N, CA, C and O atoms as a MOPAC input file, in Angstrom:
PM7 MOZYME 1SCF
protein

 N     22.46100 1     3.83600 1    -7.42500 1
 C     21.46200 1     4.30400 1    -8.35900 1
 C     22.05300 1     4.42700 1    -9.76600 1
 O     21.33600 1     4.14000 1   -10.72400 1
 N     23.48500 1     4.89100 1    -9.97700 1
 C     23.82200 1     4.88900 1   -11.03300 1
 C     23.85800 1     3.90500 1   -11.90300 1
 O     23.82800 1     4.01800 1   -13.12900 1
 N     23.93200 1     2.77900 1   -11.17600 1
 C     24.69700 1     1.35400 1   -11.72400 1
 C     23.13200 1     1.13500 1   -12.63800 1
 O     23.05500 1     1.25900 1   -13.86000 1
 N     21.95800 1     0.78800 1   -11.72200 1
 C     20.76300 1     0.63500 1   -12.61600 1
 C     20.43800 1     1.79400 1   -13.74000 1
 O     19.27200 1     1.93200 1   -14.11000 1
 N     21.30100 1     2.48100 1   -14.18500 1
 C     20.93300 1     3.15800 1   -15.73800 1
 C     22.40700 1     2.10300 1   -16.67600 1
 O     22.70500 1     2.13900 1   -17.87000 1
 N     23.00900 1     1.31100 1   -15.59300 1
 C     24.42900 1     0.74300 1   -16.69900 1
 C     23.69500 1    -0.69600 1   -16.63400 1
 O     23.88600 1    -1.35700 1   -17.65500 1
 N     22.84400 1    -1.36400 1   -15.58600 1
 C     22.58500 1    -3.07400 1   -15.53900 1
 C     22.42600 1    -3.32800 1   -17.11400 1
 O     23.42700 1    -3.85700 1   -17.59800 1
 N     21.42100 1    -3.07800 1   -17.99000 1
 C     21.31600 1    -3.76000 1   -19.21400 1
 C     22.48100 1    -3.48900 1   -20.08500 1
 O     22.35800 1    -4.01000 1   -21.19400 1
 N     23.85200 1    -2.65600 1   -19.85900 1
 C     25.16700 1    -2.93500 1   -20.44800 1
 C     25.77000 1    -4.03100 1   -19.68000 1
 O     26.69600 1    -4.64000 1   -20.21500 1
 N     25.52400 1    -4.24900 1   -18.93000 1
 C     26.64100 1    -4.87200 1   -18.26000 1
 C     25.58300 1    -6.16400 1   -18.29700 1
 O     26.31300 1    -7.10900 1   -17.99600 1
 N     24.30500 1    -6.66700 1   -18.50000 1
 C     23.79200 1    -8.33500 1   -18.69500 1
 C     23.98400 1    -8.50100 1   -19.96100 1
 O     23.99500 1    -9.65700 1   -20.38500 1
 N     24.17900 1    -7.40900 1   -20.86100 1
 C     24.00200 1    -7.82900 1   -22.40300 1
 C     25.26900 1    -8.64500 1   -22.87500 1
 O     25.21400 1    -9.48200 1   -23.77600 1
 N     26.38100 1    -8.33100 1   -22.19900 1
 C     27.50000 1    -9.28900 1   -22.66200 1
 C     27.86900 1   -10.49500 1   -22.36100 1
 O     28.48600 1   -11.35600 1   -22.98900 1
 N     27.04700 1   -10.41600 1   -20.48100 1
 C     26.98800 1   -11.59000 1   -20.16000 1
 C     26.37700 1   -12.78100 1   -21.50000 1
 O     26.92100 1   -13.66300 1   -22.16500 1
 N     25.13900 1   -12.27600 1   -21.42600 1
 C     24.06400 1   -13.13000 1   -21.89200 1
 C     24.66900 1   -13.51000 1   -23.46700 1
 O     24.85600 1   -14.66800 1   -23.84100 1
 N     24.90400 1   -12.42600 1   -24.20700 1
 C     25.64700 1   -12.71100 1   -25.58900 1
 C     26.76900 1   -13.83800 1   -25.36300 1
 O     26.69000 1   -14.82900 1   -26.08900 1
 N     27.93000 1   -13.76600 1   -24.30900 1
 C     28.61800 1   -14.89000 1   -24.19400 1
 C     28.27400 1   -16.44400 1   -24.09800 1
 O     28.57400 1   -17.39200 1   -24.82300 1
 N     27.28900 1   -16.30900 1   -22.54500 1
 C     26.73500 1   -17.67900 1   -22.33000 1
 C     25.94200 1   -17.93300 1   -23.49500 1
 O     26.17900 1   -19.11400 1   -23.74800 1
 N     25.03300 1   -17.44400 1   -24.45800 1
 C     24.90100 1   -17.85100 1   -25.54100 1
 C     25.30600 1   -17.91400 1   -26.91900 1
 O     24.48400 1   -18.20000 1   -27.79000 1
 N     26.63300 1   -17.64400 1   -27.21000 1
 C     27.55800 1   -17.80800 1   -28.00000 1
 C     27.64800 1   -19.56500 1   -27.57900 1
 O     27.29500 1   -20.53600 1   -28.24800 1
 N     28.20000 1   -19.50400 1   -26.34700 1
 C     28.84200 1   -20.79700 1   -26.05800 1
 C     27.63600 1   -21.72400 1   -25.75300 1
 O     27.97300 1   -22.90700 1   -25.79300 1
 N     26.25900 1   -21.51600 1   -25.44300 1
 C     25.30500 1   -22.33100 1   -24.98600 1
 C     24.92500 1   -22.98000 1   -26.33400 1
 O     25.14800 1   -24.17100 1   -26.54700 1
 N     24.41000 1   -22.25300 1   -27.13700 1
 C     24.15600 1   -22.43300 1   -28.05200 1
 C     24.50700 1   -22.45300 1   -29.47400 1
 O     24.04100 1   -23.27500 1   -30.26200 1
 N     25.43300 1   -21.42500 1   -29.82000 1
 C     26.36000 1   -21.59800 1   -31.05300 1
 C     26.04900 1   -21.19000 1   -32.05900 1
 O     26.52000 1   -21.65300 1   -33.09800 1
 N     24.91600 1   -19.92300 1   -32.04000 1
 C     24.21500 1   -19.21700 1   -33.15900 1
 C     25.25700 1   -18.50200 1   -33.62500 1
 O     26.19900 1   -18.01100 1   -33.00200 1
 N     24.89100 1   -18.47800 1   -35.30300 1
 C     26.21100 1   -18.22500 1   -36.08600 1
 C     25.78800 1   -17.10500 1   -36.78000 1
 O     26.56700 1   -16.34700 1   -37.35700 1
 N     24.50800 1   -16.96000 1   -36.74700 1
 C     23.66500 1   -15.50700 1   -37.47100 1
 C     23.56100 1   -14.67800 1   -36.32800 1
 O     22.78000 1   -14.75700 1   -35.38000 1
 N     24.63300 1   -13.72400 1   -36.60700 1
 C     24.97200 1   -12.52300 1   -35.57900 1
 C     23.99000 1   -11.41900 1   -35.17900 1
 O     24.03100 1   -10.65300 1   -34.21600 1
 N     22.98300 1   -11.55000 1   -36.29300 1
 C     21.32300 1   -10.59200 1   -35.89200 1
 C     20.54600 1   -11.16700 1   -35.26000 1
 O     19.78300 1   -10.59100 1   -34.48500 1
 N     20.56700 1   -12.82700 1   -35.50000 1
 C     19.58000 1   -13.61700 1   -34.12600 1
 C     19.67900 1   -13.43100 1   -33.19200 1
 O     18.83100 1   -13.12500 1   -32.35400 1
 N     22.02700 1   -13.73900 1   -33.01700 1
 C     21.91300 1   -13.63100 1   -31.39500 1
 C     21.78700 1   -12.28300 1   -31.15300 1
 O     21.08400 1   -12.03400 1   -30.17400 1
 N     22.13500 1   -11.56100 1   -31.59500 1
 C     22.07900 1    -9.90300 1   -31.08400 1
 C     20.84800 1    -9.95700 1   -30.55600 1
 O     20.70500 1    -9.99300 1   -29.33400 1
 N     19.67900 1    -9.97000 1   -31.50400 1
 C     18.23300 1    -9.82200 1   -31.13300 1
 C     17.97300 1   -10.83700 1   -29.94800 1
 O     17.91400 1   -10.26100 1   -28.86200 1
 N     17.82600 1   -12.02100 1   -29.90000 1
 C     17.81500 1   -12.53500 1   -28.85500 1
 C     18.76600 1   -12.39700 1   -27.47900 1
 O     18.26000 1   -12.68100 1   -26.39300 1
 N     19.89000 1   -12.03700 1   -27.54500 1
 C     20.38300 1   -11.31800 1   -26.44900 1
 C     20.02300 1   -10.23000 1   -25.87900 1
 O     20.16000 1   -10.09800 1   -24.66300 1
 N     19.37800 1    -9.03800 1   -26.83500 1
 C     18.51400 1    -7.97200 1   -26.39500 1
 C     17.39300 1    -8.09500 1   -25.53600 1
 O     16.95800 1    -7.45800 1   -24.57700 1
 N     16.88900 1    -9.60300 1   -26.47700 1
 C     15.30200 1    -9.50900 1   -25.72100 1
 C     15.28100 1   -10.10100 1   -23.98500 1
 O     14.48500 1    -9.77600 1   -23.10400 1
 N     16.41300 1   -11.03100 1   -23.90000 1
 C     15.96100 1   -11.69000 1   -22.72600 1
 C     17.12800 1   -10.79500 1   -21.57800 1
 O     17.18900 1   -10.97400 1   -20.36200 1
 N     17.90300 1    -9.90500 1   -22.33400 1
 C     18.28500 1    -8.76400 1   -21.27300 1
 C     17.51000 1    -7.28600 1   -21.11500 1
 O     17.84700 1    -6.33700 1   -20.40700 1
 N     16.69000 1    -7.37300 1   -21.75500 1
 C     15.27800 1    -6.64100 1   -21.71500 1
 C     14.68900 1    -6.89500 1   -20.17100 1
 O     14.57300 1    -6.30700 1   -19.09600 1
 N     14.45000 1    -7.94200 1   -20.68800 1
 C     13.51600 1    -8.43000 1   -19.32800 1
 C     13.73100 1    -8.73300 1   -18.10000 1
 O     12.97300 1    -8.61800 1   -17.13700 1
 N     15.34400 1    -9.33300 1   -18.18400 1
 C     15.95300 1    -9.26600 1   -16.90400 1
 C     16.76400 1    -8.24700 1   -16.19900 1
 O     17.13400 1    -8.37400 1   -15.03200 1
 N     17.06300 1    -7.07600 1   -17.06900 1
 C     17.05300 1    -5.73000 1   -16.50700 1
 C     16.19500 1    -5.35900 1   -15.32000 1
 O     15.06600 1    -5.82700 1   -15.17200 1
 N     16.70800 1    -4.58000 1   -14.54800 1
 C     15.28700 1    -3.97300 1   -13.91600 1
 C     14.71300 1    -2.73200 1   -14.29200 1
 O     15.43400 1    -1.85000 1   -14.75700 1
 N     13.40400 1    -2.55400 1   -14.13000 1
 C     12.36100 1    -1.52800 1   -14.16100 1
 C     12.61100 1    -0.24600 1   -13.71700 1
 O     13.36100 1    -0.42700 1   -12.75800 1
 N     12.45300 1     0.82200 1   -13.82600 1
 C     12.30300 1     1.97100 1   -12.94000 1
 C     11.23400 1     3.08100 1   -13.59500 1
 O     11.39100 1     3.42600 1   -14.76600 1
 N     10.05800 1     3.66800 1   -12.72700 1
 C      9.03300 1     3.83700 1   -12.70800 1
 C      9.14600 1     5.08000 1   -11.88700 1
 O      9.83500 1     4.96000 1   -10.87300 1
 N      8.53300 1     6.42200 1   -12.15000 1
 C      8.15000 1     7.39800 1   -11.18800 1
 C      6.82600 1     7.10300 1   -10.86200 1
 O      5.92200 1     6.84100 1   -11.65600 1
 N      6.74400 1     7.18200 1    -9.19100 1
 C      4.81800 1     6.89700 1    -8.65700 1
 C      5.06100 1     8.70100 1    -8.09800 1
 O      6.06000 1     9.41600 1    -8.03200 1
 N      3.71600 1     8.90100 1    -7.79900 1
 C      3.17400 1     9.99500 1    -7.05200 1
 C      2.67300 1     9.13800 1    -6.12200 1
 O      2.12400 1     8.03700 1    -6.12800 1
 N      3.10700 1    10.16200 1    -5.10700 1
 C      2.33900 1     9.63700 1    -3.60800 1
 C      1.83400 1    11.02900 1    -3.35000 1
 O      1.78200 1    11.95200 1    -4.16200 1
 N      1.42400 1    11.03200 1    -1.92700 1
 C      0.92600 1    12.09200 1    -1.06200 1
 C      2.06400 1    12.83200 1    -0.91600 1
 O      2.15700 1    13.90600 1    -1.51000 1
 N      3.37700 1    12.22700 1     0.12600 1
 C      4.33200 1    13.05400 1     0.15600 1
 C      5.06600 1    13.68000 1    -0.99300 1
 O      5.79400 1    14.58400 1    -0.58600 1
 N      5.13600 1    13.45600 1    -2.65000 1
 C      6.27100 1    13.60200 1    -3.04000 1
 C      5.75400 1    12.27700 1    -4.51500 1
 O      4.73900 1    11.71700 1    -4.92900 1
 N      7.21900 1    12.34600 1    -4.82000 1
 C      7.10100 1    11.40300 1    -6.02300 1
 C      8.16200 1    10.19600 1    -5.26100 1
 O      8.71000 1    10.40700 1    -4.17900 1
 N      8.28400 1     9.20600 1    -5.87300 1
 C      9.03000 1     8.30400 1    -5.40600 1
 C      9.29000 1     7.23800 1    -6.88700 1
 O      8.63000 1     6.94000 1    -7.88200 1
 N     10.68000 1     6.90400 1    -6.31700 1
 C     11.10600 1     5.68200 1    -7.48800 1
 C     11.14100 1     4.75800 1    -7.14200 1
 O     11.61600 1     4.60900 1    -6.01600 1
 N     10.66700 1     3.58300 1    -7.88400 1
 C     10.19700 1     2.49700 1    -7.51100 1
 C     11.09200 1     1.62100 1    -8.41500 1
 O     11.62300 1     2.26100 1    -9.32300 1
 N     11.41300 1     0.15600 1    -8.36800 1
 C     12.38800 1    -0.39800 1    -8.82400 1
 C     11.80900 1    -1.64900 1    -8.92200 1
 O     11.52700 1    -2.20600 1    -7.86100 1
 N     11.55500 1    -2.24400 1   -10.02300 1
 C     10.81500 1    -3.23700 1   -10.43800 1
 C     11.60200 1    -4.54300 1   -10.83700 1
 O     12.11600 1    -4.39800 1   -11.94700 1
 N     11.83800 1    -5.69700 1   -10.30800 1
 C     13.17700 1    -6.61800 1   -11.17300 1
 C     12.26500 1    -8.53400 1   -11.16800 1
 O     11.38300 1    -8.98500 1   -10.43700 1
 N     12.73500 1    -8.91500 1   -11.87900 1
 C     12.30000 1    -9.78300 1   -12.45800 1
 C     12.26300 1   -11.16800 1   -10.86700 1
 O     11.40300 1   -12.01200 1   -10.61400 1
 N     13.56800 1   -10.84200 1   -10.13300 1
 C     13.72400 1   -12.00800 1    -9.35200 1
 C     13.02900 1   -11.11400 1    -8.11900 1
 O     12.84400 1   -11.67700 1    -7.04000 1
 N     12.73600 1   -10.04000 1    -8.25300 1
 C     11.85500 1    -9.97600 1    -6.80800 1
 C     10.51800 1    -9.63900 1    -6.41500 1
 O      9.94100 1    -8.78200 1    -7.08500 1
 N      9.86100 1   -10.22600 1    -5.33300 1
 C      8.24300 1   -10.32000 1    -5.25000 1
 C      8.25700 1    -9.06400 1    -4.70100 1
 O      7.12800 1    -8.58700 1    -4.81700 1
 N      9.09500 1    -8.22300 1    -4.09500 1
 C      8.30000 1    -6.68300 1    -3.85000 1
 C      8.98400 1    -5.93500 1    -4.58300 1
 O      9.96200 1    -6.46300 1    -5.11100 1
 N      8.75100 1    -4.65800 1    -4.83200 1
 C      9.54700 1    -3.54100 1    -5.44100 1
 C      9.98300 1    -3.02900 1    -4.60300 1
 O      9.47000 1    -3.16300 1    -3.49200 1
 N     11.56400 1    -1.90900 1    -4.86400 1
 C     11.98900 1    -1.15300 1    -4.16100 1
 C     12.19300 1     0.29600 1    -3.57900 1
 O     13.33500 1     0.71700 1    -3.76200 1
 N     11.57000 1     0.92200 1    -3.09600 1
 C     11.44700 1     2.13300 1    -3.44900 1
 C     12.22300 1     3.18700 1    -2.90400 1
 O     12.41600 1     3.22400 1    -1.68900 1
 N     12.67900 1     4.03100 1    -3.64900 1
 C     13.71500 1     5.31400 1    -3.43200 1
 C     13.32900 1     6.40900 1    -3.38900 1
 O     12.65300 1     6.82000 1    -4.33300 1
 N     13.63000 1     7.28600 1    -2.25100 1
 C     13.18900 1     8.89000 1    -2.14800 1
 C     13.35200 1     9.51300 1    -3.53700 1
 O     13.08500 1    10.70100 1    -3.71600 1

């Protein structure tokens, strides 16, 4: 559980690298901004639901068709 409050530190450097080298943007506010945005999105989600029993956390991510949910 901890790790998903660190995932968007730990894709943002990925993604800044492979696009350093993918692409070769030399204006350091593009790539910043564009490294933000598409580790935005591939981060995952996390959402409090209410249920009947209780509240529950739910875990929302880009590569998967169900969500996950945590007591």
């Amino acid at each position: 559980m901890k790790l998903l409050k660190y995932i968007y530190w730990i894709i943002f450097p990925l993604i800044l690298f492979i696009l350093d080298v993918v692409l070769n943007i030399e204006n350091f506010f593009m790539r910043t901004f564009t490294t933000s945005a598409i580790a935005f999105f591939l981060s995952p989600k996390k959402k409090k639901i209410k249920i009947q029993t209780g509240e529950k956390t739910q875990i929302t991510w880009f590569f998967l068709k169900e969500p996950i949910f945590l007591n």
